[in-house]
Amino acid sequence: MTTADYVALALFIFLWIALNWITSSASFFNRTSLTLAMNERRREWIHNSLRRDLKMIDTQILSGLQNGTGFFASTSIFAIGSCFALLGATDKVNAFFSDLPFILNGGRAAFEIKVAGLACLFGYAFFKFGWAYRLFNYCTILFGALPMRQDAELDPARAERAAERVIRMNVIAARNFNAGLRAIFLSIGYLGWFLSPYVFMVTTMFIIIVLVRRQFFSDARLAIMDIDVP
């Protein structure tokens, strides 16, 4: 491990924390993030469900959110297993990298540290996805406790409190899901570390730029904002 490796790793962690802070902040460049804008759409969805008795479409949406989270949790487990398999082939991979030009091979210990870091990254993603899966399950139960339309009209305050519980749980679950998804995206940039710390820095910054653009400057963000779409 060289000084450049430690600098690249520190930059990776700093940008990861900064991205989490930026996407959860009220605004950035005077723009609301896609994540926060989507939270408002979640609120609209739950409030709209109070005005209809047939809630099959809502349960289908909740089921889709939970199934998508379960898919990424399973994928993270497979990725962790692949990292352990890669540790068993350290000598072969080192021999392969040593024959390639422009590759800064730090040796067996450095390679194992990098693979262990990648496994930790996928482990973090798994715990986030696993917790989000459970929270979406709780959200389904809370949604089942919502009053029917007639009852909501008779007691709007009670219906509003029940709806807020569902909204808060759904937003928290989505926050954990997004955190796990960011870890998966950043793992792509992390792979650059196996080539060299300088490639690691470049790939990390590239992934961060892509994610920031999607959050604040994408067509997807514009599509859900309460503004006129050109």
Short mmCIF file of C-alpha atoms in Angstrom, two decimals:
data_model
loop_
_atom_site.label_atom_id
_atom_site.label_comp_id
_atom_site.label_asym_id
_atom_site.label_seq_id
_atom_site.Cartn_x
_atom_site.Cartn_y
_atom_site.Cartn_z
CA MET A 1 0.00 0.00 0.00
CA THR A 2 1.42 3.34 -1.09
CA THR A 3 0.56 6.88 -0.09
CA ALA A 4 -1.47 7.21 -3.29
CA ASP A 5 -3.58 4.22 -2.20
CA TYR A 6 -4.43 5.83 1.12
CA VAL A 7 -5.23 9.15 -0.57
CA ALA A 8 -7.49 7.41 -3.10
CA LEU A 9 -9.29 5.49 -0.35
CA ALA A 10 -9.76 8.67 1.71
CA LEU A 11 -11.14 10.47 -1.36
CA PHE A 12 -13.55 7.57 -1.97
CA ILE A 13 -14.88 7.68 1.59
CA PHE A 14 -15.12 11.49 1.59
CA LEU A 15 -17.03 11.63 -1.69
CA TRP A 16 -19.34 8.85 -0.54
CA ILE A 17 -20.22 10.75 2.64
CA ALA A 18 -20.58 14.00 0.69
CA LEU A 19 -22.93 12.34 -1.80
CA ASN A 20 -25.13 11.01 1.02
CA TRP A 21 -25.26 14.48 2.55
CA ILE A 22 -25.98 16.26 -0.72
CA THR A 23 -28.81 13.97 -1.78
CA SER A 24 -30.48 14.23 1.62
CA SER A 25 -30.09 18.01 1.96
CA ALA A 26 -32.89 20.45 1.22
CA SER A 27 -31.31 21.77 -1.96
CA PHE A 28 -28.11 21.81 -3.95
CA PHE A 29 -27.40 24.41 -6.62
CA ASN A 30 -30.90 25.69 -5.70
CA ARG A 31 -32.31 22.37 -6.91
CA THR A 32 -34.25 19.76 -4.99
CA SER A 33 -32.78 16.29 -5.33
CA LEU A 34 -34.62 13.52 -7.12
CA THR A 35 -34.79 11.59 -3.84
CA LEU A 36 -36.49 14.40 -1.91
CA ALA A 37 -38.84 15.16 -4.79
CA MET A 38 -39.81 11.49 -4.91
CA ASN A 39 -40.58 11.60 -1.18
CA GLU A 40 -43.27 14.17 -1.94
CA ARG A 41 -44.74 11.86 -4.58
CA ARG A 42 -44.83 9.10 -1.96
CA ARG A 43 -46.81 11.44 0.26
CA GLU A 44 -49.28 12.17 -2.54
CA TRP A 45 -49.69 8.46 -3.22
CA ILE A 46 -50.55 7.57 0.37
CA HIS A 47 -52.97 10.48 0.73
CA ASN A 48 -54.67 9.52 -2.53
CA SER A 49 -55.14 5.98 -1.23
CA LEU A 50 -57.33 7.37 1.56
CA ARG A 51 -59.86 8.46 -1.05
CA ARG A 52 -60.43 5.03 -2.56
CA ASP A 53 -61.76 1.81 -1.10
CA LEU A 54 -60.15 -0.56 -3.59
CA LYS A 55 -56.47 -0.61 -2.66
CA MET A 56 -55.18 -3.47 -4.82
CA ILE A 57 -53.03 -1.11 -6.85
CA ASP A 58 -51.40 0.19 -3.66
CA THR A 59 -50.59 -3.30 -2.41
CA GLN A 60 -49.09 -4.11 -5.82
CA ILE A 61 -46.85 -1.03 -5.57
CA LEU A 62 -45.72 -2.04 -2.07
CA SER A 63 -45.08 -5.59 -3.24
CA GLY A 64 -42.99 -4.27 -6.14
CA LEU A 65 -40.89 -2.12 -3.80
CA GLN A 66 -40.27 -5.07 -1.49
CA ASN A 67 -39.45 -7.49 -4.31
CA GLY A 68 -36.98 -5.05 -5.86
CA THR A 69 -35.27 -4.62 -2.51
CA GLY A 70 -35.08 -8.39 -2.04
CA PHE A 71 -33.45 -8.76 -5.46
CA PHE A 72 -30.65 -6.35 -4.60
CA ALA A 73 -30.16 -7.97 -1.18
CA SER A 74 -29.69 -11.36 -2.86
CA THR A 75 -27.33 -9.82 -5.40
CA SER A 76 -25.22 -8.36 -2.59
CA ILE A 77 -24.92 -11.79 -0.96
CA PHE A 78 -23.69 -13.30 -4.23
CA ALA A 79 -21.19 -10.45 -4.59
CA ILE A 80 -19.83 -11.09 -1.09
CA GLY A 81 -19.39 -14.76 -1.93
CA SER A 82 -17.56 -13.81 -5.11
CA CYS A 83 -15.15 -11.68 -3.07
CA PHE A 84 -14.26 -14.64 -0.87
CA ALA A 85 -13.79 -16.78 -3.96
CA LEU A 86 -11.49 -14.10 -5.34
CA LEU A 87 -9.39 -14.26 -2.17
CA GLY A 88 -8.80 -17.94 -2.88
CA ALA A 89 -7.37 -17.08 -6.28
CA THR A 90 -5.04 -14.31 -5.09
CA ASP A 91 -1.87 -15.84 -6.56
CA LYS A 92 -3.43 -16.36 -9.99
CA VAL A 93 -4.84 -12.82 -10.10
CA ASN A 94 -1.52 -11.32 -8.99
CA ALA A 95 0.30 -13.27 -11.68
CA PHE A 96 -2.20 -11.99 -14.23
CA PHE A 97 -1.89 -8.34 -13.11
CA SER A 98 1.91 -8.50 -13.02
CA ASP A 99 1.97 -9.24 -16.76
CA LEU A 100 -0.20 -6.27 -17.66
CA PRO A 101 1.31 -2.87 -18.52
CA PHE A 102 0.35 0.31 -16.65
CA ILE A 103 -0.89 -1.70 -13.65
CA LEU A 104 0.46 -0.81 -10.20
CA ASN A 105 0.52 -4.20 -8.51
CA GLY A 106 1.04 -3.73 -4.77
CA GLY A 107 1.50 -7.41 -4.01
CA ARG A 108 -0.52 -10.09 -2.30
CA ALA A 109 -1.27 -8.20 0.92
CA ALA A 110 -2.47 -5.09 -0.92
CA PHE A 111 -4.70 -7.17 -3.19
CA GLU A 112 -6.27 -8.97 -0.24
CA ILE A 113 -6.93 -5.66 1.51
CA LYS A 114 -8.66 -4.32 -1.60
CA VAL A 115 -10.82 -7.44 -1.93
CA ALA A 116 -11.69 -7.26 1.76
CA GLY A 117 -12.72 -3.63 1.29
CA LEU A 118 -14.91 -4.61 -1.65
CA ALA A 119 -16.53 -7.34 0.47
CA CYS A 120 -17.21 -4.75 3.20
CA LEU A 121 -18.81 -2.49 0.60
CA PHE A 122 -21.17 -5.23 -0.52
CA GLY A 123 -21.77 -6.18 3.12
CA TYR A 124 -22.85 -2.61 3.85
CA ALA A 125 -25.17 -2.72 0.84
CA PHE A 126 -26.67 -6.02 2.02
CA PHE A 127 -27.46 -4.69 5.49
CA LYS A 128 -29.08 -1.60 3.97
CA PHE A 129 -31.16 -3.66 1.54
CA GLY A 130 -32.07 -6.18 4.25
CA TRP A 131 -33.25 -3.44 6.60
CA ALA A 132 -35.14 -1.69 3.77
CA TYR A 133 -36.85 -5.01 2.94
CA ARG A 134 -38.05 -5.35 6.51
CA LEU A 135 -39.18 -1.71 6.66
CA PHE A 136 -41.18 -2.10 3.45
CA ASN A 137 -42.80 -5.11 5.14
CA TYR A 138 -43.69 -2.92 8.11
CA CYS A 139 -44.97 -0.31 5.69
CA THR A 140 -47.34 -2.89 4.20
CA ILE A 141 -48.72 -3.67 7.66
CA LEU A 142 -49.16 0.03 8.45
CA PHE A 143 -50.85 0.52 5.10
CA GLY A 144 -53.31 -2.25 5.97
CA ALA A 145 -54.26 -0.22 9.07
CA LEU A 146 -55.38 2.75 6.97
CA PRO A 147 -59.10 3.45 7.39
CA MET A 148 -61.52 2.97 4.53
CA ARG A 149 -62.72 6.01 2.62
CA GLN A 150 -65.94 6.41 4.59
CA ASP A 151 -64.12 6.11 7.93
CA ALA A 152 -61.46 8.57 6.77
CA GLU A 153 -64.18 11.11 5.93
CA LEU A 154 -65.78 10.66 9.34
CA ASP A 155 -62.49 11.09 11.25
CA PRO A 156 -59.97 12.99 9.04
CA ALA A 157 -57.52 13.57 11.91
CA ARG A 158 -57.21 9.85 12.65
CA ALA A 159 -56.84 9.07 8.97
CA GLU A 160 -54.13 11.72 8.62
CA ARG A 161 -52.13 10.27 11.51
CA ALA A 162 -52.37 6.78 10.03
CA ALA A 163 -51.28 8.08 6.63
CA GLU A 164 -48.30 9.92 8.14
CA ARG A 165 -47.11 6.71 9.78
CA VAL A 166 -47.16 4.94 6.43
CA ILE A 167 -45.40 7.85 4.73
CA ARG A 168 -42.63 8.06 7.33
CA MET A 169 -42.00 4.32 7.24
CA ASN A 170 -41.96 4.32 3.43
CA VAL A 171 -39.52 7.23 3.29
CA ILE A 172 -37.19 5.59 5.84
CA ALA A 173 -37.27 2.32 3.90
CA ALA A 174 -36.53 4.17 0.67
CA ARG A 175 -33.64 6.01 2.34
CA ASN A 176 -32.02 2.71 3.30
CA PHE A 177 -32.67 1.25 -0.13
CA ASN A 178 -31.05 4.28 -1.79
CA ALA A 179 -28.04 4.01 0.53
CA GLY A 180 -27.55 0.39 -0.50
CA LEU A 181 -27.97 1.27 -4.16
CA ARG A 182 -25.35 4.02 -3.91
CA ALA A 183 -22.94 1.48 -2.41
CA ILE A 184 -23.55 -0.81 -5.39
CA PHE A 185 -22.91 2.03 -7.83
CA LEU A 186 -19.77 3.12 -6.01
CA SER A 187 -18.45 -0.44 -6.07
CA ILE A 188 -18.03 0.05 -9.83
CA GLY A 189 -15.68 2.94 -9.14
CA TYR A 190 -13.96 0.91 -6.42
CA LEU A 191 -12.91 -1.66 -9.02
CA GLY A 192 -10.52 0.93 -10.46
CA TRP A 193 -8.38 0.46 -7.34
CA PHE A 194 -7.33 -2.97 -8.62
CA LEU A 195 -5.65 -1.23 -11.56
CA SER A 196 -4.03 1.66 -9.70
CA PRO A 197 -4.92 4.28 -7.06
CA TYR A 198 -4.99 6.95 -9.78
CA VAL A 199 -7.54 5.00 -11.79
CA PHE A 200 -9.44 4.52 -8.52
CA MET A 201 -9.67 8.28 -8.02
CA VAL A 202 -10.80 8.87 -11.60
CA THR A 203 -13.46 6.15 -11.58
CA THR A 204 -14.76 7.29 -8.19
CA MET A 205 -15.13 10.88 -9.34
CA PHE A 206 -16.80 9.70 -12.55
CA ILE A 207 -19.39 7.66 -10.63
CA ILE A 208 -20.02 10.58 -8.25
CA ILE A 209 -20.56 12.97 -11.16
CA VAL A 210 -23.00 10.54 -12.78
CA LEU A 211 -24.98 10.12 -9.54
CA VAL A 212 -25.08 13.88 -8.83
CA ARG A 213 -26.27 14.53 -12.37
CA ARG A 214 -29.07 12.00 -11.98
CA GLN A 215 -30.13 13.54 -8.68
CA PHE A 216 -30.14 17.20 -9.73
CA PHE A 217 -29.93 17.57 -13.50
CA SER A 218 -31.66 14.54 -15.03
CA ASP A 219 -34.84 14.26 -17.06
CA ALA A 220 -36.18 11.88 -14.40
CA ARG A 221 -36.00 14.67 -11.80
CA LEU A 222 -37.70 17.11 -14.15
CA ALA A 223 -40.47 14.62 -14.87
CA ILE A 224 -41.67 14.49 -11.24
CA MET A 225 -41.23 18.17 -10.31
CA ASP A 226 -44.17 20.56 -10.07
CA ILE A 227 -42.89 22.69 -12.95
CA ASP A 228 -43.70 23.02 -16.60
CA VAL A 229 -41.82 20.44 -18.65
CA PRO A 230 -40.56 21.88 -21.96
#
